[in-house]
């Protein structure tokens, strides 16, 4: 039985008057966040305010690595007036996307040169 290919989580795009930003994660941006002390578990276990603004900041890292935390906080708190409903959940899905891409599906296991026995 063939498995369906995993659906990719689409990035979030913020569009302003003169600029736009793509919020998304890849393996390098997730590793960067984790190396700088970010933990998605802490966010889901109660560090809502600091964790949410950190997740928002790290979501810029993949496409806009020169953005500072102060700049992303200004966008989040002043220009957006807070995180839109559903955005935190979507950012969490985007954060998990690089890990999910590593999970072997039946299809790519069939095409692999390596066989794993556990």
Short mmCIF file of C-alpha atoms in Angstrom, two decimals:
data_model
loop_
_atom_site.label_atom_id
_atom_site.label_comp_id
_atom_site.label_asym_id
_atom_site.label_seq_id
_atom_site.Cartn_x
_atom_site.Cartn_y
_atom_site.Cartn_z
CA UNK A 1 0.00 0.00 0.00
CA UNK A 2 1.56 3.27 -1.11
CA UNK A 3 1.40 6.20 1.26
CA UNK A 4 0.44 9.67 0.20
CA UNK A 5 3.24 12.21 0.10
CA UNK A 6 3.25 14.46 3.12
CA UNK A 7 1.61 17.83 2.60
CA UNK A 8 4.02 20.72 3.04
CA UNK A 9 3.07 23.56 5.40
CA UNK A 10 2.90 26.76 3.37
CA UNK A 11 4.93 29.71 4.70
CA UNK A 12 3.33 32.80 6.19
CA UNK A 13 3.78 35.98 4.16
CA UNK A 14 3.53 39.40 5.79
CA UNK A 15 2.96 42.17 3.30
CA UNK A 16 3.33 45.83 4.22
CA UNK A 17 3.29 49.03 2.19
CA UNK A 18 6.91 48.82 1.03
CA UNK A 19 8.11 45.35 1.98
CA UNK A 20 7.11 41.78 2.55
CA UNK A 21 8.48 39.03 4.74
CA UNK A 22 8.25 35.26 4.38
CA UNK A 23 8.06 33.37 7.67
CA UNK A 24 9.23 29.80 7.43
CA UNK A 25 11.71 27.37 8.97
CA UNK A 26 14.35 25.07 7.56
CA UNK A 27 16.69 22.77 9.44
CA UNK A 28 19.32 25.52 9.85
CA UNK A 29 16.85 28.05 11.28
CA UNK A 30 15.42 25.50 13.74
CA UNK A 31 18.94 24.54 14.83
CA UNK A 32 19.78 28.24 15.25
CA UNK A 33 16.71 28.77 17.45
CA UNK A 34 17.50 25.72 19.57
CA UNK A 35 21.17 26.70 19.96
CA UNK A 36 19.99 30.09 21.21
CA UNK A 37 17.83 28.52 23.90
CA UNK A 38 14.43 28.38 22.19
CA UNK A 39 12.30 25.40 23.13
CA UNK A 40 8.93 24.79 21.50
CA UNK A 41 8.02 22.70 24.56
CA UNK A 42 8.45 25.71 26.84
CA UNK A 43 6.08 27.67 24.63
CA UNK A 44 3.42 24.98 24.85
CA UNK A 45 4.00 24.61 28.61
CA UNK A 46 3.44 28.22 29.60
CA UNK A 47 6.09 30.68 28.33
CA UNK A 48 3.46 32.23 26.10
CA UNK A 49 4.52 35.87 25.82
CA UNK A 50 8.27 35.46 25.54
CA UNK A 51 7.98 32.19 23.65
CA UNK A 52 5.53 33.56 21.11
CA UNK A 53 7.65 36.59 20.28
CA UNK A 54 10.76 34.38 20.06
CA UNK A 55 9.02 31.93 17.71
CA UNK A 56 7.94 34.90 15.58
CA UNK A 57 11.53 36.21 15.53
CA UNK A 58 13.06 32.85 14.59
CA UNK A 59 10.51 32.42 11.78
CA UNK A 60 12.24 35.33 10.00
CA UNK A 61 15.65 33.63 10.19
CA UNK A 62 15.37 31.46 7.08
CA UNK A 63 14.61 34.25 4.58
CA UNK A 64 15.57 37.39 6.52
CA UNK A 65 18.59 36.48 8.69
CA UNK A 66 19.56 40.09 9.35
CA UNK A 67 16.30 40.93 11.10
CA UNK A 68 16.83 41.72 14.77
CA UNK A 69 14.57 40.74 17.66
CA UNK A 70 13.81 44.43 18.16
CA UNK A 71 12.65 44.71 14.54
CA UNK A 72 10.45 41.62 14.71
CA UNK A 73 9.00 42.75 18.06
CA UNK A 74 8.12 46.09 16.48
CA UNK A 75 6.33 44.29 13.65
CA UNK A 76 4.55 41.93 16.04
CA UNK A 77 3.53 44.31 18.81
CA UNK A 78 3.28 47.69 17.08
CA UNK A 79 2.60 47.16 13.40
CA UNK A 80 0.43 44.02 13.64
CA UNK A 81 -0.95 44.94 17.05
CA UNK A 82 -0.34 41.39 18.26
CA UNK A 83 -0.32 37.95 16.78
CA UNK A 84 -3.30 37.26 14.52
CA UNK A 85 -5.57 34.41 15.56
CA UNK A 86 -4.15 31.08 14.41
CA UNK A 87 -0.67 32.40 13.62
CA UNK A 88 1.03 30.86 16.68
CA UNK A 89 -0.31 27.43 15.77
CA UNK A 90 0.79 27.86 12.16
CA UNK A 91 4.28 28.98 13.27
CA UNK A 92 4.46 25.85 15.41
CA UNK A 93 3.58 23.73 12.37
CA UNK A 94 6.25 25.53 10.34
CA UNK A 95 8.79 24.98 13.15
CA UNK A 96 8.01 21.23 13.07
CA UNK A 97 8.24 21.03 9.27
CA UNK A 98 12.03 20.36 9.05
CA UNK A 99 11.72 17.50 11.54
CA UNK A 100 8.70 16.08 9.73
CA UNK A 101 10.68 16.16 6.48
CA UNK A 102 13.27 13.86 8.09
CA UNK A 103 10.71 11.23 8.99
CA UNK A 104 10.95 8.49 6.41
CA UNK A 105 7.80 7.69 4.48
CA UNK A 106 7.02 4.32 2.98
CA UNK A 107 7.66 5.77 -0.49
CA UNK A 108 11.16 7.14 0.16
CA UNK A 109 12.06 4.05 2.21
CA UNK A 110 11.27 1.94 -0.85
CA UNK A 111 13.60 4.10 -2.97
CA UNK A 112 16.43 4.25 -0.41
CA UNK A 113 19.78 2.58 -1.05
CA UNK A 114 19.94 1.81 2.68
CA UNK A 115 17.81 -0.68 4.56
CA UNK A 116 17.29 -0.17 8.27
CA UNK A 117 16.68 -3.07 10.63
CA UNK A 118 15.61 -2.24 14.16
#
